[in-house]
Short mmCIF file of C-alpha atoms (C1' of nucleotides) in Angstrom, two decimals:
data_model
loop_
_atom_site.label_atom_id
_atom_site.label_comp_id
_atom_site.label_asym_id
_atom_site.label_seq_id
_atom_site.Cartn_x
_atom_site.Cartn_y
_atom_site.Cartn_z
CA MET A 627 1.57 -25.08 -8.06
CA LEU A 628 -0.20 -28.37 -8.13
CA ASP A 629 -3.54 -28.90 -9.80
CA ALA A 630 -6.53 -28.67 -7.44
CA ARG A 631 -8.11 -31.69 -9.00
CA PHE A 632 -4.88 -33.66 -8.83
CA VAL A 633 -4.53 -32.80 -5.15
CA ARG A 634 -8.04 -33.79 -4.19
CA GLU A 635 -7.79 -37.04 -6.10
CA ASN A 636 -4.27 -37.89 -4.95
CA ILE A 637 -4.14 -36.63 -1.43
CA ASP A 638 -2.12 -39.69 -0.33
CA ILE A 639 0.60 -39.19 -2.92
CA LEU A 640 0.90 -35.62 -1.78
CA LYS A 641 1.01 -36.61 1.87
CA ARG A 642 3.90 -38.95 1.19
CA ALA A 643 5.71 -36.33 -0.89
CA LEU A 644 5.48 -33.79 1.89
CA GLU A 645 6.81 -36.30 4.38
CA LYS A 646 9.77 -37.08 2.15
CA ARG A 647 10.44 -33.40 1.82
CA ASN A 648 10.23 -33.00 5.54
CA TYR A 649 7.78 -30.24 4.83
CA PRO A 650 5.11 -29.76 7.45
CA LEU A 651 1.85 -28.82 5.84
CA ASP A 652 -1.60 -29.61 7.09
CA LEU A 653 -3.70 -31.10 4.31
CA SER A 654 -6.75 -31.84 6.41
CA GLY A 655 -8.64 -28.66 5.65
CA PHE A 656 -8.17 -28.79 1.92
CA LEU A 657 -10.63 -31.51 1.02
CA SER A 658 -13.50 -29.95 2.92
CA LEU A 659 -12.56 -26.61 1.40
CA GLU A 660 -12.81 -28.19 -2.04
CA ASP A 661 -16.12 -29.82 -1.15
CA GLU A 662 -17.50 -26.48 -0.17
CA ARG A 663 -16.05 -24.81 -3.23
CA LEU A 664 -17.50 -27.30 -5.68
CA GLY A 665 -20.88 -27.18 -3.95
CA LEU A 666 -21.08 -23.43 -4.19
CA LEU A 667 -19.85 -23.51 -7.76
CA LYS A 668 -22.62 -25.88 -8.74
CA GLU A 669 -25.23 -23.78 -6.98
CA SER A 670 -24.02 -20.62 -8.65
CA GLU A 671 -23.93 -22.21 -12.08
CA GLU A 672 -27.44 -23.58 -11.75
CA LEU A 673 -28.78 -20.18 -10.85
CA ARG A 674 -26.97 -18.60 -13.75
CA ASN A 675 -28.42 -21.18 -16.05
CA LYS A 676 -31.88 -20.24 -14.83
CA ARG A 677 -31.19 -16.56 -15.23
CA ASN A 678 -29.88 -17.01 -18.74
CA THR A 679 -32.92 -18.99 -19.78
CA VAL A 680 -35.42 -16.58 -18.27
CA SER A 681 -33.64 -13.50 -19.56
CA GLY A 682 -33.83 -14.95 -23.03
CA GLU A 683 -37.55 -15.46 -22.47
CA VAL A 684 -37.93 -11.84 -21.40
CA GLY A 685 -36.31 -10.66 -24.57
CA LYS A 686 -38.67 -12.72 -26.69
CA LEU A 687 -41.79 -11.66 -24.80
CA LYS A 688 -40.82 -8.00 -24.97
CA ARG A 689 -40.45 -8.17 -28.69
CA GLN A 690 -43.94 -9.63 -28.82
CA GLY A 691 -45.14 -6.79 -26.65
CA GLN A 692 -46.14 -9.00 -23.77
CA SER A 693 -45.86 -8.24 -20.09
CA THR A 694 -42.67 -9.43 -18.41
CA ASP A 695 -42.99 -7.82 -15.01
CA LYS A 696 -43.43 -11.03 -13.03
CA LEU A 697 -40.38 -12.64 -14.60
CA ILE A 698 -38.22 -9.59 -14.05
CA GLU A 699 -39.33 -9.36 -10.45
CA GLU A 700 -38.45 -13.00 -9.95
CA MET A 701 -35.04 -12.63 -11.53
CA LYS A 702 -34.10 -9.72 -9.35
CA GLY A 703 -34.01 -12.12 -6.42
CA VAL A 704 -31.98 -14.65 -8.39
CA GLY A 705 -29.39 -12.05 -9.30
CA GLU A 706 -28.93 -11.14 -5.67
CA LYS A 707 -28.64 -14.76 -4.70
CA ILE A 708 -25.94 -15.31 -7.30
CA LYS A 709 -24.04 -12.32 -6.05
CA ALA A 710 -24.17 -13.56 -2.49
CA ILE A 711 -23.02 -17.06 -3.42
CA ASP A 712 -20.22 -15.73 -5.59
CA GLU A 713 -18.95 -13.62 -2.76
CA THR A 714 -18.51 -16.59 -0.46
CA LEU A 715 -17.24 -18.61 -3.37
CA ARG A 716 -14.53 -16.09 -3.97
CA VAL A 717 -13.36 -16.23 -0.40
CA ILE A 718 -13.21 -20.03 -0.57
CA GLU A 719 -11.41 -19.96 -3.91
CA ASP A 720 -8.81 -17.57 -2.59
CA LYS A 721 -8.22 -19.85 0.35
CA ALA A 722 -7.89 -22.89 -1.89
CA ARG A 723 -5.52 -21.05 -4.22
CA MET A 724 -3.41 -19.74 -1.37
CA PHE A 725 -3.18 -23.25 -0.05
CA LEU A 726 -2.09 -24.62 -3.40
CA LEU A 727 0.44 -21.86 -3.97
CA ASN A 728 2.14 -22.89 -0.76
CA VAL A 729 2.34 -26.58 -1.58
CA PRO A 730 5.82 -27.52 -2.86
CA ASN A 731 6.43 -29.67 -5.89
CA ILE A 732 6.39 -33.45 -5.66
CA PRO A 733 9.93 -34.86 -5.86
CA HIS A 734 10.74 -37.00 -8.87
CA GLU A 735 10.95 -40.71 -8.03
CA SER A 736 14.69 -40.73 -8.78
CA VAL A 737 15.44 -38.16 -6.07
CA PRO A 738 17.25 -39.68 -3.07
CA VAL A 739 15.20 -39.56 0.11
CA GLY A 740 16.85 -37.69 2.95
CA LYS A 741 16.13 -35.24 5.72
CA ASP A 742 18.47 -32.37 4.90
CA GLU A 743 21.62 -31.36 3.02
CA THR A 744 23.74 -33.89 4.90
CA GLU A 745 21.96 -36.63 2.96
CA ASN A 746 22.57 -35.23 -0.50
CA VAL A 747 24.30 -37.68 -2.80
CA GLU A 748 27.52 -37.08 -4.72
CA VAL A 749 26.91 -38.24 -8.28
CA ARG A 750 30.33 -37.65 -9.84
CA LYS A 751 33.53 -35.68 -9.55
CA TRP A 752 35.58 -34.01 -12.23
CA GLY A 753 39.17 -32.79 -12.03
CA GLN A 754 41.82 -33.04 -9.37
CA PRO A 755 42.15 -30.29 -6.77
CA ARG A 756 45.57 -28.78 -7.37
CA GLU A 757 48.48 -29.45 -4.99
CA PHE A 758 49.92 -26.20 -3.70
CA ASP A 759 53.50 -25.81 -2.55
CA PHE A 760 52.38 -22.83 -0.51
CA ALA A 761 49.32 -22.05 1.60
CA PRO A 762 46.62 -20.99 -0.88
CA LEU A 763 44.93 -17.72 -0.05
CA ASN A 764 41.29 -16.80 0.09
CA HIS A 765 40.07 -14.93 -2.97
CA TRP A 766 39.51 -11.73 -1.00
CA ASP A 767 43.15 -11.66 0.00
CA ILE A 768 44.24 -12.33 -3.56
CA ALA A 769 41.86 -9.69 -4.89
CA GLU A 770 42.86 -7.06 -2.39
CA THR A 771 46.55 -7.53 -3.07
CA LEU A 772 45.92 -7.24 -6.81
CA ASP A 773 43.57 -4.31 -6.20
CA ILE A 774 40.86 -5.79 -8.40
CA VAL A 775 37.99 -5.94 -5.88
CA ASP A 776 37.16 -3.19 -3.42
CA PHE A 777 34.90 -4.30 -0.61
CA GLU A 778 35.26 -1.18 1.53
CA ARG A 779 34.14 1.16 -1.17
CA GLY A 780 31.34 -1.22 -2.11
CA ALA A 781 30.12 -0.86 1.46
CA LYS A 782 30.51 2.90 1.31
CA ILE A 783 28.58 3.27 -1.93
CA ALA A 784 25.82 0.78 -1.19
CA GLY A 785 26.32 -1.25 1.97
CA ALA A 786 27.43 -4.60 3.25
CA ARG A 787 27.53 -7.40 0.65
CA PHE A 788 28.31 -5.05 -2.20
CA ALA A 789 31.68 -4.84 -3.93
CA VAL A 790 33.36 -2.71 -6.55
CA MET A 791 35.17 -4.66 -9.23
CA LYS A 792 38.17 -2.84 -10.65
CA GLY A 793 40.61 -3.27 -13.50
CA ALA A 794 41.28 -6.92 -14.23
CA GLY A 795 38.56 -7.82 -11.72
CA ALA A 796 35.93 -5.97 -13.71
CA LYS A 797 37.32 -7.45 -16.87
CA LEU A 798 37.25 -10.93 -15.40
CA GLU A 799 33.50 -10.57 -14.79
CA ARG A 800 32.97 -9.42 -18.34
CA ALA A 801 35.21 -12.12 -19.78
CA LEU A 802 33.43 -14.88 -17.91
CA MET A 803 30.07 -13.56 -18.98
CA ASN A 804 31.10 -13.57 -22.62
CA LEU A 805 32.77 -16.96 -22.46
CA MET A 806 29.67 -18.50 -20.94
CA LEU A 807 27.24 -16.89 -23.35
CA ASP A 808 29.39 -17.90 -26.32
CA LEU A 809 29.65 -21.45 -25.11
CA ASN A 810 25.94 -21.72 -24.38
CA THR A 811 24.83 -20.19 -27.66
CA SER A 812 27.18 -22.52 -29.53
CA LYS A 813 25.10 -25.36 -28.06
CA GLY A 814 21.87 -23.96 -29.43
CA TYR A 815 20.69 -21.84 -26.55
CA ARG A 816 19.19 -18.58 -27.79
CA GLU A 817 20.61 -15.51 -26.11
CA ILE A 818 18.17 -13.37 -24.17
CA PHE A 819 18.63 -10.09 -22.37
CA PRO A 820 15.47 -9.61 -20.33
CA PRO A 821 14.11 -6.97 -17.96
CA ILE A 822 15.60 -7.25 -14.50
CA LEU A 823 12.68 -5.55 -12.81
CA VAL A 824 9.52 -7.62 -13.02
CA ASN A 825 5.95 -7.51 -11.82
CA ARG A 826 4.22 -9.59 -9.19
CA GLU A 827 2.67 -11.98 -11.69
CA SER A 828 6.06 -13.01 -13.00
CA MET A 829 7.40 -13.62 -9.51
CA THR A 830 4.35 -15.75 -8.77
CA GLY A 831 4.71 -17.63 -12.03
CA THR A 832 8.12 -19.02 -11.20
CA GLY A 833 7.32 -19.58 -7.53
CA GLN A 834 9.20 -16.83 -5.71
CA LEU A 835 5.92 -15.36 -4.54
CA PRO A 836 3.97 -15.51 -2.36
CA LYS A 837 6.18 -17.65 -0.18
CA PHE A 838 9.59 -16.04 -0.52
CA GLU A 839 8.87 -12.35 -0.48
CA ALA A 840 11.46 -11.82 2.26
CA GLU A 841 14.27 -12.81 -0.09
CA LEU A 842 13.45 -10.23 -2.72
CA PHE A 843 14.29 -6.59 -3.22
CA ARG A 844 11.22 -4.61 -4.05
CA ILE A 845 10.49 -1.18 -5.43
CA VAL A 846 7.37 0.27 -3.90
CA ASP A 847 6.23 3.02 -6.22
CA PRO A 848 5.64 1.92 -8.84
CA GLU A 849 5.69 -1.69 -7.69
CA PHE A 850 8.46 -3.84 -9.15
CA TYR A 851 10.62 -6.66 -7.93
CA LEU A 852 14.32 -6.99 -8.68
CA ILE A 853 14.96 -10.42 -10.09
CA PRO A 854 16.89 -12.88 -7.90
CA THR A 855 17.75 -14.89 -11.02
CA ALA A 856 17.21 -14.67 -14.78
CA GLU A 857 14.98 -17.71 -14.39
CA VAL A 858 12.17 -15.32 -13.48
CA PRO A 859 11.99 -13.06 -16.53
CA VAL A 860 13.11 -15.74 -18.98
CA THR A 861 10.62 -18.38 -17.88
CA ASN A 862 7.90 -15.75 -17.89
CA ILE A 863 8.61 -14.93 -21.51
CA HIS A 864 6.03 -17.56 -22.37
CA ARG A 865 3.62 -16.95 -19.49
CA ASP A 866 -0.02 -17.30 -20.58
CA GLU A 867 0.97 -18.70 -23.95
CA ILE A 868 0.04 -21.82 -25.87
CA LEU A 869 3.08 -23.01 -27.82
CA ARG A 870 2.96 -25.17 -30.89
CA GLU A 871 4.48 -28.60 -30.53
CA GLU A 872 7.11 -27.95 -33.17
CA GLN A 873 8.39 -24.92 -31.23
CA LEU A 874 9.62 -27.23 -28.50
CA PRO A 875 12.13 -27.64 -27.07
CA ILE A 876 13.01 -23.99 -26.48
CA HIS A 877 16.46 -23.33 -25.04
CA TYR A 878 17.41 -19.88 -23.75
CA THR A 879 20.51 -18.50 -22.12
CA ALA A 880 20.59 -15.11 -20.44
CA TYR A 881 23.05 -12.97 -18.63
CA THR A 882 21.55 -10.75 -15.93
CA PRO A 883 22.50 -9.15 -12.68
CA CYS A 884 20.71 -10.83 -9.78
CA PHE A 885 19.57 -9.32 -6.51
CA ARG A 886 18.96 -11.12 -3.26
CA ARG A 887 18.19 -9.90 0.21
CA GLU A 888 20.03 -12.82 1.83
CA ALA A 889 17.78 -12.35 4.82
CA GLY A 890 18.61 -14.88 7.50
CA SER A 891 22.13 -15.45 6.27
CA TYR A 892 23.75 -13.03 8.68
CA GLY A 893 27.17 -14.25 9.57
CA LYS A 894 27.38 -16.57 6.55
CA ASP A 895 30.11 -15.80 4.03
CA VAL A 896 30.39 -12.24 5.27
CA ARG A 897 33.76 -11.83 3.62
CA GLY A 898 34.41 -12.05 -0.06
CA LEU A 899 32.34 -12.39 -3.16
CA ILE A 900 30.51 -15.60 -2.37
CA ARG A 901 27.34 -14.04 -1.02
CA GLN A 902 26.52 -10.61 -2.43
CA HIS A 903 23.25 -8.69 -2.65
CA GLN A 904 24.03 -8.07 -6.30
CA PHE A 905 25.80 -10.58 -8.50
CA ASN A 906 26.08 -11.57 -12.11
CA LYS A 907 24.86 -14.83 -13.48
CA VAL A 908 24.37 -16.54 -16.82
CA GLU A 909 21.34 -18.76 -16.78
CA LEU A 910 20.07 -21.66 -18.88
CA VAL A 911 16.31 -22.07 -19.29
CA LYS A 912 14.40 -24.78 -21.13
CA PHE A 913 10.80 -25.35 -22.14
CA VAL A 914 10.26 -28.97 -23.16
CA LYS A 915 7.66 -31.65 -23.66
CA PRO A 916 6.88 -33.65 -20.51
CA GLU A 917 8.38 -36.87 -21.81
CA GLU A 918 11.70 -35.13 -22.48
CA SER A 919 12.27 -33.22 -19.26
CA CYS A 920 14.12 -35.96 -17.45
CA ASN A 921 16.68 -36.34 -20.16
CA GLU A 922 16.85 -32.57 -20.70
CA LEU A 923 17.88 -32.09 -17.08
CA GLU A 924 20.87 -34.37 -17.63
CA LYS A 925 21.82 -32.42 -20.74
CA LEU A 926 21.38 -29.08 -19.05
CA THR A 927 23.57 -30.15 -16.19
CA ALA A 928 26.20 -31.38 -18.62
CA ASP A 929 26.12 -28.01 -20.39
CA ALA A 930 26.78 -26.20 -17.13
CA GLU A 931 29.56 -28.66 -16.33
CA ALA A 932 31.14 -28.02 -19.69
CA ILE A 933 31.90 -24.46 -18.63
CA LEU A 934 33.76 -25.60 -15.54
CA GLN A 935 35.65 -28.13 -17.62
CA LYS A 936 36.58 -25.49 -20.14
CA LEU A 937 37.96 -23.36 -17.30
CA GLY A 938 39.73 -26.35 -15.78
CA LEU A 939 38.00 -25.96 -12.44
CA PRO A 940 37.53 -29.15 -10.38
CA TYR A 941 33.97 -29.76 -9.31
CA ARG A 942 31.50 -32.34 -8.15
CA VAL A 943 27.87 -32.97 -8.98
CA ILE A 944 25.44 -33.38 -6.10
CA ALA A 945 21.93 -34.77 -6.32
CA LEU A 946 19.85 -32.93 -3.78
CA CYS A 947 17.86 -35.23 -1.51
CA THR A 948 14.14 -34.77 -0.91
CA GLY A 949 14.73 -32.80 2.27
CA ASP A 950 16.99 -30.24 0.59
CA LEU A 951 15.06 -29.83 -2.64
CA GLY A 952 13.88 -26.33 -3.52
CA PHE A 953 10.20 -25.49 -3.23
CA SER A 954 9.38 -25.57 -6.94
CA SER A 955 11.77 -28.29 -8.01
CA ALA A 956 11.04 -31.92 -8.77
CA LYS A 957 14.74 -32.73 -9.10
CA THR A 958 17.92 -30.73 -8.68
CA TYR A 959 21.62 -31.23 -9.29
CA ASP A 960 24.00 -28.79 -7.66
CA LEU A 961 27.42 -28.18 -9.15
CA GLU A 962 30.04 -27.46 -6.54
CA VAL A 963 33.40 -26.02 -7.49
CA TRP A 964 36.58 -26.62 -5.55
CA LEU A 965 37.85 -23.56 -3.64
CA PRO A 966 41.42 -24.05 -2.41
CA GLY A 967 41.17 -21.01 -0.14
CA GLN A 968 38.39 -22.66 1.81
CA GLN A 969 39.48 -26.25 1.12
CA LYS A 970 35.84 -26.92 0.24
CA TYR A 971 33.50 -27.51 -2.64
CA ARG A 972 31.05 -24.61 -2.93
CA GLU A 973 27.86 -24.33 -4.93
CA ILE A 974 28.31 -22.60 -8.26
CA SER A 975 25.29 -23.88 -10.16
CA SER A 976 21.93 -25.40 -9.46
CA CYS A 977 20.14 -27.26 -12.24
CA SER A 978 16.49 -28.14 -11.75
CA ASN A 979 13.59 -29.79 -13.45
CA PHE A 980 10.35 -28.17 -12.33
CA GLU A 981 8.20 -30.42 -14.48
CA ASP A 982 4.81 -28.72 -14.86
CA PHE A 983 4.94 -26.91 -11.51
CA GLN A 984 5.98 -23.52 -12.84
CA ALA A 985 4.10 -24.03 -16.09
CA ARG A 986 0.87 -24.45 -14.21
CA ARG A 987 1.48 -21.33 -12.14
CA ALA A 988 2.59 -19.34 -15.15
CA ASN A 989 0.06 -20.99 -17.48
CA ILE A 990 2.54 -22.09 -20.14
CA ARG A 991 1.03 -24.75 -22.35
CA PHE A 992 1.52 -26.42 -25.69
CA LYS A 993 -0.68 -28.15 -28.20
CA ARG A 994 0.23 -31.48 -29.69
CA GLU A 995 -0.08 -31.90 -33.42
CA GLY A 996 -3.48 -33.36 -34.30
CA LYS A 997 -4.53 -33.69 -30.67
CA LYS A 998 -7.34 -31.96 -28.89
CA GLY A 999 -6.70 -29.71 -25.93
CA THR A 1000 -3.48 -28.48 -24.38
CA GLU A 1001 -0.84 -29.73 -21.97
CA TYR A 1002 1.51 -27.91 -19.67
CA VAL A 1003 5.13 -27.76 -20.79
CA HIS A 1004 7.92 -28.76 -18.46
CA THR A 1005 10.36 -26.04 -17.47
CA LEU A 1006 13.97 -26.44 -16.41
CA ASN A 1007 16.75 -24.10 -15.54
CA GLY A 1008 20.24 -23.98 -14.22
CA SER A 1009 23.04 -21.54 -13.69
CA GLY A 1010 25.56 -21.68 -16.38
CA LEU A 1011 27.17 -20.24 -14.26
CA ALA A 1012 27.18 -17.85 -11.33
CA ILE A 1013 29.82 -15.41 -12.51
CA GLY A 1014 31.00 -13.98 -9.21
CA ARG A 1015 31.57 -17.41 -7.80
CA THR A 1016 33.32 -18.51 -10.97
CA ALA A 1017 35.63 -15.52 -10.63
CA VAL A 1018 36.31 -16.59 -7.06
CA ALA A 1019 37.13 -20.10 -8.25
CA VAL A 1020 39.46 -18.80 -10.95
CA LEU A 1021 41.32 -16.57 -8.52
CA GLU A 1022 41.74 -19.28 -5.90
CA ASN A 1023 42.53 -22.18 -8.22
CA TYR A 1024 44.96 -20.29 -10.46
CA GLN A 1025 46.77 -18.25 -7.81
CA GLN A 1026 50.55 -18.31 -7.65
CA LYS A 1027 52.99 -17.96 -4.82
CA ASP A 1028 53.84 -14.37 -5.78
CA GLY A 1029 50.20 -13.29 -5.50
CA THR A 1030 49.50 -13.16 -9.23
CA VAL A 1031 46.84 -15.26 -10.94
CA VAL A 1032 47.26 -17.23 -14.16
CA VAL A 1033 44.39 -16.69 -16.58
CA PRO A 1034 42.88 -20.04 -17.68
CA GLU A 1035 43.56 -20.83 -21.30
CA ALA A 1036 39.93 -20.52 -22.40
CA LEU A 1037 39.62 -17.10 -20.86
CA ARG A 1038 42.71 -15.51 -22.42
CA PRO A 1039 41.07 -14.36 -25.64
CA TYR A 1040 38.44 -12.66 -23.54
CA MET A 1041 40.86 -11.19 -21.00
CA GLY A 1042 43.60 -10.16 -23.35
CA MET A 1043 46.18 -11.21 -20.78
CA ASP A 1044 47.85 -14.37 -19.52
CA VAL A 1045 48.33 -13.32 -15.94
CA ILE A 1046 46.51 -10.99 -13.57
CA LYS A 1047 49.17 -9.06 -11.71
"C1'" G B 437 4.49 15.02 -17.62
"C1'" G B 438 0.26 17.29 -21.15
"C1'" A B 439 -3.53 16.22 -25.35
"C1'" G B 440 -5.99 12.53 -28.20
"C1'" A B 441 -7.11 7.33 -30.38
"C1'" G B 442 -7.61 2.35 -29.36
"C1'" G B 443 -7.47 -2.87 -27.04
"C1'" U B 444 -12.75 -8.42 -30.19
"C1'" G B 445 -11.26 -15.77 -31.69
"C1'" G B 446 -4.41 -18.46 -34.83
"C1'" C B 447 -4.28 -13.69 -37.78
"C1'" C B 448 -7.12 -9.55 -40.26
"C1'" G B 449 -11.65 -7.35 -39.18
"C1'" A B 450 -17.31 -6.23 -38.27
"C1'" G B 451 -20.50 -5.44 -34.22
"C1'" C B 452 -20.38 -1.16 -29.80
"C1'" C B 453 -28.37 3.76 -29.99
"C1'" G B 454 -28.21 -3.46 -24.47
"C1'" G B 455 -31.62 -9.40 -25.73
"C1'" U B 456 -31.75 -13.23 -32.00
"C1'" C B 457 -23.41 -12.63 -30.16
"C1'" G B 458 -18.99 -17.56 -28.51
"C1'" A B 459 -19.56 -13.42 -31.56
"C1'" A B 460 -20.63 -11.58 -39.28
"C1'" G B 461 -17.01 -11.67 -43.16
"C1'" G B 462 -12.06 -12.74 -44.90
"C1'" C B 463 -7.40 -15.32 -44.36
"C1'" A B 464 -4.99 -19.54 -42.42
"C1'" G B 465 -5.85 -24.76 -40.79
"C1'" C B 466 -8.41 -29.55 -41.03
"C1'" C B 467 -11.97 -33.20 -43.56
"C1'" G B 468 -14.47 -34.54 -47.97
"C1'" C B 469 -15.91 -33.64 -53.29
"C1'" C B 470 -14.15 -32.14 -58.02
"C1'" U B 471 -9.88 -31.61 -61.74
"C1'" G B 472 -4.66 -35.82 -65.63
"C1'" C B 473 -1.06 -32.60 -62.02
"C1'" U B 474 -0.94 -27.57 -59.92
"C1'" A B 475 -4.07 -23.47 -59.29
"C1'" A B 476 -9.08 -22.27 -58.96
"C1'" G B 477 -13.96 -24.14 -57.25
"C1'" C B 478 -17.87 -26.59 -53.96
"C1'" G B 479 -19.67 -28.53 -49.08
"C1'" G B 480 -18.51 -29.22 -44.02
"C1'" U B 481 -15.44 -28.21 -39.91
"C1'" U B 482 -11.83 -25.60 -36.58
"C1'" G B 483 -10.93 -21.59 -29.36
"C1'" U B 484 -9.74 -21.88 -23.93
"C1'" G B 485 -10.80 -22.94 -18.83
"C1'" G B 486 -14.09 -25.06 -15.15
"C1'" G B 487 -18.19 -28.35 -13.46
"C1'" G B 488 -21.17 -32.64 -14.57
"C1'" G B 489 -21.37 -37.08 -17.56
"C1'" U B 490 -19.03 -41.66 -20.07
"C1'" A B 491 -15.36 -47.79 -19.77
"C1'" A B 492 -13.74 -44.21 -23.30
"C1'" C B 493 -16.20 -41.01 -26.83
"C1'" A B 494 -20.70 -38.39 -27.31
"C1'" C B 495 -23.25 -35.04 -24.71
"C1'" C B 496 -25.06 -31.15 -21.02
"C1'" C B 497 -24.12 -26.74 -18.08
"C1'" C B 498 -21.12 -22.30 -16.56
"C1'" A B 499 -17.44 -18.68 -17.71
"C1'" C B 500 -14.27 -16.03 -21.17
"C1'" C B 501 -14.81 -10.05 -26.74
"C1'" C B 502 -7.41 -6.44 -22.14
"C1'" A B 503 -8.18 -6.83 -16.40
"C1'" G B 504 -11.22 -5.64 -12.09
"C1'" G B 505 -15.64 -3.39 -10.31
"C1'" G B 506 -20.72 -1.16 -11.31
"C1'" U B 507 -25.77 -0.40 -13.73
"C1'" U B 508 -29.61 -4.01 -15.61
"C1'" C B 509 -34.26 -9.32 -15.62
"C1'" G B 510 -30.21 -9.41 -19.40
"C1'" A B 511 -23.64 -6.25 -21.31
"C1'" A B 512 -18.58 -7.46 -26.36
"C1'" U B 513 -22.12 -3.40 -26.37
"C1'" C B 514 -23.65 1.63 -21.03
"C1'" C B 515 -20.63 3.71 -16.45
"C1'" C B 516 -16.04 3.76 -13.21
"C1'" U B 517 -10.91 2.22 -12.16
"C1'" G B 518 -6.42 -0.01 -13.67
"C1'" C B 519 -2.98 -2.02 -17.29
"C1'" C B 520 -1.15 -2.00 -22.17
"C1'" U B 521 -0.57 -0.10 -27.34
"C1'" C B 522 -0.48 3.94 -30.89
"C1'" U B 523 -0.22 9.44 -32.45
"C1'" C B 524 1.15 14.57 -31.24
"C1'" C B 525 3.70 18.00 -27.69
"C1'" G B 526 7.31 18.48 -23.68
"C1'" C B 527 11.52 16.19 -21.21
"C1'" C B 528 15.48 12.73 -21.26
"C1'" A B 529 20.11 8.24 -21.46
#
RNA sequence: GGAGAGGUGGCCGAGCCGGUCGAAGGCAGCCGCCUGCUAAGCGGUUGUGGGGGUAACACCCCACCCAGGGUUCGAAUCCCUGCCUCUCCGCCA
C-alpha cells in the first residue's frame, strides 16, 4: 500500500508508474475523496475539541455545585453532530483505503520498462544445458517409469493438480528441503516453521488480499486462508511491531507447503509437477533498512542461485520489466531453470524487493538509534527454492538413457543413494 | 466442549463506586549535577498515529489503556460482542 499523503502529493509520479506498469487505474476520484476526507476530519476534530473543553467545564461546575443544564443540553447536539460526521467520514475513509489497497507498488527506477513478459531482460546465465545422446524425457515420464510420482492416485485422493510422491520421489522432496534449509541457514538465515493457515489480516499485510482472493484456498468456519507462500506468515511475524535498529537486518528461511487455486490457468502445465495446488517451497525473507534493500535484493538472489549452482542445474536470471512486475513488488528477479524435457527455461524462483509497500500494509517499522519517530522497514523475499520444480529439474537434467536418474553430488548425503532406479 | 480469571505505556504494576488520567509508582533508557574510579545519590526527561503549523525546529489540536459497538455532557473506568492469554475439568495427535 502506498501512503495516502504520498499519493496526494505525488499524483504525477504515481500516474507515470501506473502507465509503466500498464496498469489501468483511475486516479481522478482520489484527490477529491481526500479533500472531502480531510475536510470532514477537521470538522469532527474541532467539534471534539469543543466537547472536551465544555465537558471539562461541566465537571468543574458540578463540583462547585453550580447548574450545568444549559451546557449539557448544548453538548447533546454536538455529540450527535460528531456522530453524524464520523459516519460519513468512515464511509469516505473506507473508500480511500480500498483505493489505496488496490494501487500497486511503484517500480524501482532500475526496472526495465516494458509492456509484458516478452520484454523482460535476461541478466545472466549460469551453466551449460547438457547435450543428450538420446531424446530427453519429460519428468512425468521419468517419474512414472521409476514409480516415484503417482498422478492418478493424487487425483483420486484429492483431485486434479495433486500428486502422490512415493519412495525415492518422496525422499527427493525431503532431501531437497533439507539441503536448501541447511544451505540457507549456513548463510545466516534463521530457520522458521510458521503456521500455514493464516488470518485475513496477514493476507492483507503481504498484499494477497483484497485483490487476489480468487487465488487462495480458504476455510470458511472458522475463517482461515491457506498460505500460497511462506512469505505470508514469515513477513507477518513482525506485523504491527516497531523493531530496534540493531535488530536489522533480519534474515529468515522457512520451509512450508504452499497452496494455490491456480484459477485461470486451466490448460497450462496440466501434466506433471510444475503447477500443483499443493507444493513445497523453501523461502527466504528479509527485513532491512531502506538504504540497504537494493543491495540486499542482489544478495538474496545470489543466495537462491547458489542452490541451483550447488545442484549443478543450468539457469538464467531474468529482470522482470515494469509490465510483468507483481502487484506488491518494486523490483523482481526471476530464476529460470533449464528443463531438457521441455527444452525451455522455467521459473523456479522469484526474488523481490517490496521496499516499504508491505511494511506499510503490515505496519512493520523500526526506530533509528537516537532519532525521533519511526520508519517503515523494507521487506524482501524470494524462493530458495520451489522444491517440486527443483525435483523436476533434477529428474530431467540428470536422467539417463536407461530411465534411471543420477543423484547430484550435493544431494547424495541427503538421499543416501547415487542413482534413482 | 464445560467452569472460572484476566488483557493498562519498552517492561513490571496502580487506577476500574465515570470528570482533576496520556494515565501514580518502580525498573530500564536519555540529559545534567555530584563522587579520584565504580556503585550509590540528586534534578530533569523519555510513547504511537493523524491533522494543522514552521525554511526547519518549536508549538497547537484530535485519537489511542486488546478490538469493535453502546450508555453518557463526559469512559481506561459502566454495558454488549469478538479476539487473545491463563487456571481447572473433559477430549485428543
